[in-house]
Coordinates of C-alpha atoms in Angstrom, one line a residue:
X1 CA 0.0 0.0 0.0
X2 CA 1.2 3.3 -0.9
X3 CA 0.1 6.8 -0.8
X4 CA -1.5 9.0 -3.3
X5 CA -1.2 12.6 -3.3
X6 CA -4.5 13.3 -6.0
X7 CA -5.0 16.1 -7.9
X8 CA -2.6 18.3 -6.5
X9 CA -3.1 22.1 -7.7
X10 CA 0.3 22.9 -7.7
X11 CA 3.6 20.9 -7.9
X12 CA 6.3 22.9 -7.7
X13 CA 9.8 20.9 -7.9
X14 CA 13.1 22.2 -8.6
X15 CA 15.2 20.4 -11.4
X16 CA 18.5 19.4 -11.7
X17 CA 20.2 22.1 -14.0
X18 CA 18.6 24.5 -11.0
X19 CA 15.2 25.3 -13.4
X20 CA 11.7 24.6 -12.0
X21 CA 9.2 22.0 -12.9
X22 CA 5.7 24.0 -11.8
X23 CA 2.4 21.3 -12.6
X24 CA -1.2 21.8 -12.2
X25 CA -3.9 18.9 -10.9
X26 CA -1.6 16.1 -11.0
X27 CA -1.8 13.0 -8.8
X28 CA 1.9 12.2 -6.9
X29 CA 2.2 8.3 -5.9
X30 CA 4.9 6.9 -3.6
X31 CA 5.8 3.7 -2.6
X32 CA 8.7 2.2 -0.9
X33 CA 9.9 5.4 -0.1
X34 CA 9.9 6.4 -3.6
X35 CA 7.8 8.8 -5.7
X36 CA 6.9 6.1 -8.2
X37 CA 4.5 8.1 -10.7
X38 CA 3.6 11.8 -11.6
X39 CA 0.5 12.0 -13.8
X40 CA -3.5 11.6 -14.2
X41 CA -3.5 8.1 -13.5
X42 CA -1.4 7.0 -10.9
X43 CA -2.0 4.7 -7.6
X44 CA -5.4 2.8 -6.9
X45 CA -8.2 2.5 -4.1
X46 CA -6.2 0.7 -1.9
X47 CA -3.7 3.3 -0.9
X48 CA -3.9 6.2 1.6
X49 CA -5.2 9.1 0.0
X50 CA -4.8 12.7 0.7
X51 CA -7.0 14.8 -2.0
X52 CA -4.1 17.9 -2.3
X53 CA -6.9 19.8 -4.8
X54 CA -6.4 22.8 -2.0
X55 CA -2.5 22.2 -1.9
X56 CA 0.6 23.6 -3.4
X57 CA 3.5 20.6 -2.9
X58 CA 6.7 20.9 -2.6
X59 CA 10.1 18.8 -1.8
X60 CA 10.8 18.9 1.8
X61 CA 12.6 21.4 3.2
X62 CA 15.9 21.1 5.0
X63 CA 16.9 23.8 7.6
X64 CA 21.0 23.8 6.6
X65 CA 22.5 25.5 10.0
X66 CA 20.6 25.4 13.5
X67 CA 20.9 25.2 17.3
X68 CA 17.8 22.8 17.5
X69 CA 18.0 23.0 21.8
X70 CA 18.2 26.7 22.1
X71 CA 14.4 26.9 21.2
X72 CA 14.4 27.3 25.2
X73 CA 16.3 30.9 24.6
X74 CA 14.0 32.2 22.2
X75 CA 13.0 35.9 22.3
X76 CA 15.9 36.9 24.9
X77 CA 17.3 39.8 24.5
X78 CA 15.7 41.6 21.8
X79 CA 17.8 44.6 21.3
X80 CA 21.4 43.1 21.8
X81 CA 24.0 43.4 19.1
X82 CA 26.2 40.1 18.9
X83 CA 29.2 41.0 21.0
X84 CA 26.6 41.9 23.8
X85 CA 24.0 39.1 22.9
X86 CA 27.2 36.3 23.0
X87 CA 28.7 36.2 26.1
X88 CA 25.0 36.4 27.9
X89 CA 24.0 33.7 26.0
X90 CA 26.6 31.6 26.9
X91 CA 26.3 32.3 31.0
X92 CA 22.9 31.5 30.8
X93 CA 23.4 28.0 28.9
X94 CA 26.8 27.5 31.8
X95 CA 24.5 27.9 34.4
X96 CA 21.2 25.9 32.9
X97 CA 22.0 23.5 30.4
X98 CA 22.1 19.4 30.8
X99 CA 21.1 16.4 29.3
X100 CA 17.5 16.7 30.1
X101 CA 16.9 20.2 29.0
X102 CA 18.6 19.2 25.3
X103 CA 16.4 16.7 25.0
X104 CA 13.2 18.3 25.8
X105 CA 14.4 21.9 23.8
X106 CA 15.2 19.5 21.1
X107 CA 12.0 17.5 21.3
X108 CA 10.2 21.0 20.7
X109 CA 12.3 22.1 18.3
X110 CA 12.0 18.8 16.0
X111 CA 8.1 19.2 16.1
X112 CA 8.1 22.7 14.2
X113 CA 10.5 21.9 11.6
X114 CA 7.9 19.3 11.0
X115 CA 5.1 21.6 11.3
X116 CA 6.9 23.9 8.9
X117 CA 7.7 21.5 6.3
X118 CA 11.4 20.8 7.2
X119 CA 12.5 16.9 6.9
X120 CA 16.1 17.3 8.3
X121 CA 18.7 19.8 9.6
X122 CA 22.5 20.3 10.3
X123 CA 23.1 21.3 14.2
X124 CA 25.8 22.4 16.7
X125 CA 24.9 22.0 20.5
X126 CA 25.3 20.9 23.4
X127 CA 24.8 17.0 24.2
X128 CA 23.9 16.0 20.5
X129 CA 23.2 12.4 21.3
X130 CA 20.2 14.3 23.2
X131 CA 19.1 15.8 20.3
X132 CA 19.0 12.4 18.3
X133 CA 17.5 10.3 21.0
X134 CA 14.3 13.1 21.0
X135 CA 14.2 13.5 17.5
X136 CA 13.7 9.6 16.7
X137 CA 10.0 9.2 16.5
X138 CA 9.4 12.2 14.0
X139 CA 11.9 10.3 11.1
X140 CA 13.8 13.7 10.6
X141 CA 17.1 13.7 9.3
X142 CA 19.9 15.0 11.5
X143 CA 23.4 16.0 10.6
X144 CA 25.1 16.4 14.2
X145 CA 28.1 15.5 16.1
X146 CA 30.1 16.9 19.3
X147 CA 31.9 20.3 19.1
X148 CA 35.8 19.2 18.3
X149 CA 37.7 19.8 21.7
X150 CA 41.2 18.0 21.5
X151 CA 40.8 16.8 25.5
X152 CA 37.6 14.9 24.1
X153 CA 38.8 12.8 21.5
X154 CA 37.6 9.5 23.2
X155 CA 34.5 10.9 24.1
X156 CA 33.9 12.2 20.7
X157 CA 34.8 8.5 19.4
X158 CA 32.3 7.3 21.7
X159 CA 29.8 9.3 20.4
X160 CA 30.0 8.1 16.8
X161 CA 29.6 4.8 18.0
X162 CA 26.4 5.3 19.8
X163 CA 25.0 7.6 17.2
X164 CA 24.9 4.5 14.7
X165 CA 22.1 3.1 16.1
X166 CA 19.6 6.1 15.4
X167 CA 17.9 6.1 11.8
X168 CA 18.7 9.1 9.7
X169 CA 21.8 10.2 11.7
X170 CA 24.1 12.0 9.2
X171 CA 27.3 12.3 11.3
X172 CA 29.6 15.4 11.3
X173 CA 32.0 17.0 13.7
X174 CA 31.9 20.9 14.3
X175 CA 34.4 23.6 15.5
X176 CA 32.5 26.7 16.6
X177 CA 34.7 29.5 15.7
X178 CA 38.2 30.6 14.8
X179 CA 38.1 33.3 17.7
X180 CA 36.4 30.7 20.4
X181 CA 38.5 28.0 19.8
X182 CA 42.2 27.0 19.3
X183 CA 44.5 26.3 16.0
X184 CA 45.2 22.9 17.3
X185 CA 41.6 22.4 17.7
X186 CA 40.6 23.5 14.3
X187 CA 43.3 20.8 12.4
X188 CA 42.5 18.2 14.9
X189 CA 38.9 18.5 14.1
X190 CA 40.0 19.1 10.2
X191 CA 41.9 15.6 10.2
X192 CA 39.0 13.6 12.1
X193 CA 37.0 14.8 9.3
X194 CA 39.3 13.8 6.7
X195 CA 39.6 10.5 8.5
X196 CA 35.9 10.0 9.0
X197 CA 34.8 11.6 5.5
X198 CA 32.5 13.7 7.8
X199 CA 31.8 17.3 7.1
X200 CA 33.3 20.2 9.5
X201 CA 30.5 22.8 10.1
X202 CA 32.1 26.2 11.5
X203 CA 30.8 29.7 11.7
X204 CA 33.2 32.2 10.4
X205 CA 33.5 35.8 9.8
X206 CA 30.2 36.7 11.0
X207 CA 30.7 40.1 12.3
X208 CA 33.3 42.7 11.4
X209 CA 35.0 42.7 14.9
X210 CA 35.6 38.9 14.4
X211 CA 37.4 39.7 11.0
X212 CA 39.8 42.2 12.3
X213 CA 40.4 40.4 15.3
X214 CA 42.0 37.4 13.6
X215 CA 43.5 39.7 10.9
X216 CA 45.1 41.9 14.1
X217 CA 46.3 38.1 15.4
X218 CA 47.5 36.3 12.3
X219 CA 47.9 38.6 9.5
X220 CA 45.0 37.0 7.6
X221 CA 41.1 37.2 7.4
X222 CA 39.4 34.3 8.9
X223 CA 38.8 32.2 5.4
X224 CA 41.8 33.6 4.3
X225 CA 43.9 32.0 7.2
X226 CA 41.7 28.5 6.9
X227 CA 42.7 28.4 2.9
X228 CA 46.5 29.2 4.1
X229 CA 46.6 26.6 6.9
X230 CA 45.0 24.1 3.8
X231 CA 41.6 23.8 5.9
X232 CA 39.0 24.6 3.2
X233 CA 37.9 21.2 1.3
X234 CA 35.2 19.5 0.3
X235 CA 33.9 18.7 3.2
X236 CA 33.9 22.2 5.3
X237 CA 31.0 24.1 5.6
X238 CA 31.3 28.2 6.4
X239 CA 28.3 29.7 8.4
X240 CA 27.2 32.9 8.0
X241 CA 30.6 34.3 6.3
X242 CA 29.4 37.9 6.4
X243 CA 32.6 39.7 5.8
X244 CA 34.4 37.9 3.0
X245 CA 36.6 39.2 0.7
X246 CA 36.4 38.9 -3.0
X247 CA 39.7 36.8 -2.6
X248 CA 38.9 34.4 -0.1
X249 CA 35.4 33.9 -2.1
X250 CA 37.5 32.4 -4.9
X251 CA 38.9 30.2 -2.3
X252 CA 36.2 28.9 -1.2
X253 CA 35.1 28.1 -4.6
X254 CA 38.5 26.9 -5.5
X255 CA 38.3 24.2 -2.8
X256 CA 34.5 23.7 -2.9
X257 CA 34.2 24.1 0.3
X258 CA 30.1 25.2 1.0
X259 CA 28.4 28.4 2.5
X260 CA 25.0 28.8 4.9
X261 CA 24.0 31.9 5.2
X262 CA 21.2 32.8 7.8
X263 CA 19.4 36.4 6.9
X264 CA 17.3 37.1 10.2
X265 CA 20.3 36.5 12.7
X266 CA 22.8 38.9 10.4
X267 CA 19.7 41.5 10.7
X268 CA 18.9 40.5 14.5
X269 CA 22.0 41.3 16.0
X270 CA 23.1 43.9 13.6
X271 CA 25.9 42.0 12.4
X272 CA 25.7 43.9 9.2
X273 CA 27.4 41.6 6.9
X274 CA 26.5 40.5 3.7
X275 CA 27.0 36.9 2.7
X276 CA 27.8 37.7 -1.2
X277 CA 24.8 35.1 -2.3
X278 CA 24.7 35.9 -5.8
X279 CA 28.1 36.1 -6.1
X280 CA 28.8 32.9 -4.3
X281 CA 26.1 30.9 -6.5
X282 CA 27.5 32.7 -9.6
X283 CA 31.0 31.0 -8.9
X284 CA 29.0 27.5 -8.4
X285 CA 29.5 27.6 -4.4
X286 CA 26.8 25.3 -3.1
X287 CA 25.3 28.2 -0.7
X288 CA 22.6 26.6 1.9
X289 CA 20.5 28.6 4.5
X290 CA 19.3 28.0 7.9
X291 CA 17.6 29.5 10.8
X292 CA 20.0 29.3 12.9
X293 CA 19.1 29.5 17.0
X294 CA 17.6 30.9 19.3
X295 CA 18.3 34.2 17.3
X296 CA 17.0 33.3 14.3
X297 CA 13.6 33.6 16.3
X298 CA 12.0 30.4 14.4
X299 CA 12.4 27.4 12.2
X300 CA 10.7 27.9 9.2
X301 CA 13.2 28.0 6.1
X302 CA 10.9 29.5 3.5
X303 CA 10.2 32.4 5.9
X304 CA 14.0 32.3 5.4
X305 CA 14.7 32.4 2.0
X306 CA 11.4 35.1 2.2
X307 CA 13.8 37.2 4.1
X308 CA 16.6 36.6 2.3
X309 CA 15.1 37.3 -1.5
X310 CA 14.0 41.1 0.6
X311 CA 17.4 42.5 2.2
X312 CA 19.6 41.2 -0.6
X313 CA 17.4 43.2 -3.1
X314 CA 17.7 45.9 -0.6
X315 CA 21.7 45.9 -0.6
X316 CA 22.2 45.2 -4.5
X317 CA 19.7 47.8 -5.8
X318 CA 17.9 45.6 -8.1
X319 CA 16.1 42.2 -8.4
X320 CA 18.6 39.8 -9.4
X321 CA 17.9 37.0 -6.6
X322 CA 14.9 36.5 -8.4
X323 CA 12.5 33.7 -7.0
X324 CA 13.2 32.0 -9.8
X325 CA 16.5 32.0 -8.9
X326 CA 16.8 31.1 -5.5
X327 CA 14.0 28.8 -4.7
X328 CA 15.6 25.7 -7.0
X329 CA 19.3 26.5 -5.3
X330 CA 18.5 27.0 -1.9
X331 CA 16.0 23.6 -1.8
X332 CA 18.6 21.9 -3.6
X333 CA 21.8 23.4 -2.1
X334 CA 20.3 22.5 1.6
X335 CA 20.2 18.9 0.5
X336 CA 23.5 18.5 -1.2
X337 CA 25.3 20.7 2.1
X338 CA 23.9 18.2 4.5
X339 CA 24.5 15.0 2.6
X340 CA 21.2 13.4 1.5
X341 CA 18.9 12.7 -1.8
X342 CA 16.2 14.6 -2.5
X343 CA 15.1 18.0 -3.3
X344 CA 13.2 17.1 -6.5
X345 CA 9.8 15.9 -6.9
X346 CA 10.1 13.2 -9.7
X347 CA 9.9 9.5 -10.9
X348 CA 12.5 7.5 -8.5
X349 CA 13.2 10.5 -6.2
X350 CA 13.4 10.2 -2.4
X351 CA 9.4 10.5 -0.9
X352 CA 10.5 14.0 1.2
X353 CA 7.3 16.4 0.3
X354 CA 5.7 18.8 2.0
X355 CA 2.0 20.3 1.2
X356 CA 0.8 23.7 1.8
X357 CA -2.2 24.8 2.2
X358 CA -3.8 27.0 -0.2
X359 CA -6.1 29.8 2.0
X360 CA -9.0 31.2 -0.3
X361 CA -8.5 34.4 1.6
X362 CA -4.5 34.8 2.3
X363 CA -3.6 33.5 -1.3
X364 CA -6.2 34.3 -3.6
X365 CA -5.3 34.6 -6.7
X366 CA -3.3 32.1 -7.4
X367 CA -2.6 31.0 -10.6
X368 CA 0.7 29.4 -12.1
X369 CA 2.5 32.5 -13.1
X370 CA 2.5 33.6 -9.5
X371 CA 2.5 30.6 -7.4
X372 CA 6.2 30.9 -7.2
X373 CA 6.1 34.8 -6.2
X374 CA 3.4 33.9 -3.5
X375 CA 5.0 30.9 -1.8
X376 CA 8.7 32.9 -1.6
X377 CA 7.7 36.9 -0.9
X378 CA 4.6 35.9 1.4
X379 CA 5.9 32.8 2.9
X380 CA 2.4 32.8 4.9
X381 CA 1.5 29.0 4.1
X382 CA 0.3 26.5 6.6
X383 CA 1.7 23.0 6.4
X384 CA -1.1 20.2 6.3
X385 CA 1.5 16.8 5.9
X386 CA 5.2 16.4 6.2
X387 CA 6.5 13.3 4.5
X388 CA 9.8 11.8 5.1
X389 CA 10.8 8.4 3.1
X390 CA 7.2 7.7 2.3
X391 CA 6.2 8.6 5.2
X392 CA 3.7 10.9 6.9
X393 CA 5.4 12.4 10.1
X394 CA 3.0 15.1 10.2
X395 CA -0.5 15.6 9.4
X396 CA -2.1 18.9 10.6
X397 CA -5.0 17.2 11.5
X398 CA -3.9 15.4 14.4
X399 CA -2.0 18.0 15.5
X400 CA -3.5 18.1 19.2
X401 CA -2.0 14.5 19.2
X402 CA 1.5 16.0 18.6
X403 CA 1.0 18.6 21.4
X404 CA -0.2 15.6 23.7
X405 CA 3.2 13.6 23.0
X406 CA 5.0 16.2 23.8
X407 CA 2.9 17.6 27.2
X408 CA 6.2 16.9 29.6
X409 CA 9.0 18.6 27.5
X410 CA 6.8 21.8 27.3
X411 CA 6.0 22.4 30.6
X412 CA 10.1 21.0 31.3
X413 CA 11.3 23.9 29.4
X414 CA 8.5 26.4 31.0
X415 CA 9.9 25.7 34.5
X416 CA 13.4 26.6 32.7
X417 CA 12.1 29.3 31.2
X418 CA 10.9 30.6 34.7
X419 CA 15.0 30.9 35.6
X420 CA 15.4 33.2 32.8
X421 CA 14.7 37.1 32.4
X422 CA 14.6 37.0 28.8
X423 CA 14.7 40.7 28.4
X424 CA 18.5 41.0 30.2
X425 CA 19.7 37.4 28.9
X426 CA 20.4 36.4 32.4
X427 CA 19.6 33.4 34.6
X428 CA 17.7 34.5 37.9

């Protein structure tokens, strides 16, 4: 038995040479975790049937660069730049964080990237074996692994081992920053990915002070230094990269090494940087976005790109990230930066869809010549089902049921939350 998405009103797939594929009142069939047929007359009356006639559907999304856990630090402090908003954050996570909190911030956090159409992420936390452990029953992909700390190496190796066991693991080691952490840090976690053939995700040159600070201390700009000390490859993925220079974007392509940028922290804490997106896809960069944390307020990645397609034709004066433009590379980028198949809604492709529902009063018109402007420029879609592998992991209307499951690790991170005063970024 399989499942047939009928009459769908829109299908709106990327394709492989980055173009889009938009269809009108097609049935989808999948089976075996496969989309097996695209077309009028697809599946039978034996399979579970969702009538998509009020639906747009899309590949599932993938959320390229979060914090999943920090969902519990949401909405502190507001008005903080970064160099203000860091070191508070990071007192209150000394004095709160543990195993149990992870897993309960992380159980939350899985649920809405379901609920907003994501089917994986890549994250950098605290505990991630927490983050795997809650994140089993919803069939999400997670890219995760420890934060690289040369006094850890067994327990990092330890981690790998247990992390086998949980479906959809994609395993990866992080290094959080060039300022935070130390050169022999940064190769020992660049050789354990060599080793493992595991990508390094690092965020670098997010703000301007960062940049000069490692110019002041090695005579080179952050990606600069990493190309010089032969640490950009395949496998390394550069978050945020704000403040690069035209130079060390060529060596980023040079090495294809990949890029996430993430639009609403950069504007949150007035980091004022400017990821050079266009450029960076222009060069054939595989650029990603994500949400990030707790500053990026949310986890919803077309309200992302939404953002994204708006302060970049802000900066550049004119409308070249088109939504034609980005929508295909940012759906597909995601996928190929963390690792997986999928992306594209076609014969033999992964089963990782998502439908929207279409709103007679929020998204009237809509008609196939501006489907695509009203999914990316109003982002304001509500997500009905969430497959993964064939799968449905969410379906809107149960969604009470999902609250239910879920009853102790909200009201776990509401007694946590009663430690904080959000508005100073300090535990009480």
């Amino acid at each position: 038995m399989g499942i047939l998405i009928r009459n769908a009103r829109f299908i709106l797939s990327p394709l492989e040479n980055y173009g889009i594929s938009i269809l009108e009142n097609k049935n989808i069939f999948i089976e075996d975790n496969k989309i097996k047929c695209i077309g009028n007359k697809c599946g039978d009356k034996k399979d579970i049937v969702i009538d998509a006639s009020k639906h747009i559907v899309i590949p599932g999304l993938i959320n390229a660069h979060t914090h999943a856990a920090m969902i519990f630090l949401r909405g502190s402090l507001p008005d903080a730049e970064f160099w203000e908003w860091l070191p508070r954050v990071i007192d209150v996570e000394g004095k709160l964080i543990n195993k149990e909190l992870v897993f309960h911030a992380s159980r939350l956090a899985c649920l809405e990237m379901l609920v907003n159409g994501i089917v994986g992420f890549m994250d950098m936390y605290y505990y991630p074996l927490e983050t795997l452990k809650a994140c089993q029953e919803y069939g999400l992909f997670i890219a995760t692994g420890p934060v690289y700390e040369k006094e850890k190496r067994q327990q990092i190796e330890k981690f790998y081992r247990e992390a086998r066991k949980y479906r959809n693991h994609i395993p990866i080691v992080n290094i959080h920053s060039l300022y935070s952490q130390s050169e022999e840090e940064l190769l020992g976690a660049h050789v354990f990915s060599l080793e493992k053939n595991i990508r390094l995700q690092i965020h670098v040159s997010e703000t301007r002070k960062e940049v000069f600070m490692l110019k002041k201390k090695t005579g080179f700009w952050p990606v600069e230094y990493m190309y010089k000390k032969k640490l950009l490859d395949k496998n390394i993925i550069l978050v945020h990269a704000n403040w690069l220079t035209s130079t060390e974007l060529e060596y980023v392509a040079e090495k294809r090494s990949y890029i996430v940028t993430c639009p609403h922290t950069s504007m949150r804490l007035a980091e004022a940087g400017f990821t050079p997106v266009y450029e960076a896809l222009e060069k054939g960069i595989i650029l990603g976005i994500g949400t990030d944390g707790s500053s990026g307020d949310r986890y919803n990645i077309l309200d992302e790109m939404k953002e994204l397609v708006l302060l970049y034709r802000h900066n550049y004066w004119d409308t070249r990230l088109s939504v034609k433009y980005v929508y295909p590379r940012l759906v597909l980028n995601n996928y190929k930066i963390i690792g997986i198949e999928g992306g594209i809604i076609k014969p033999g492709h992964p089963a990782h869809i998502t439908l929207l529902r279409i709103d007679p009063i929020k998204h009237t018109p809509l008609k196939k010549d501006n489907v695509l402007a009203r999914l990316i420029l109003s982002s304001e879609f509500n997500v009905d089902y969430t497959i993964i592998d064939g799968i449905i992991r969410y379906d809107s209307s149960l969604f009470e049921e999902y609250i239910d499951k879920i009853r102790d690790s909200l009201q776990y991170i509401e007694r946590v939350a009663d430690k904080i005063d959000y508005e100073k970024g300090v535990a009480k």
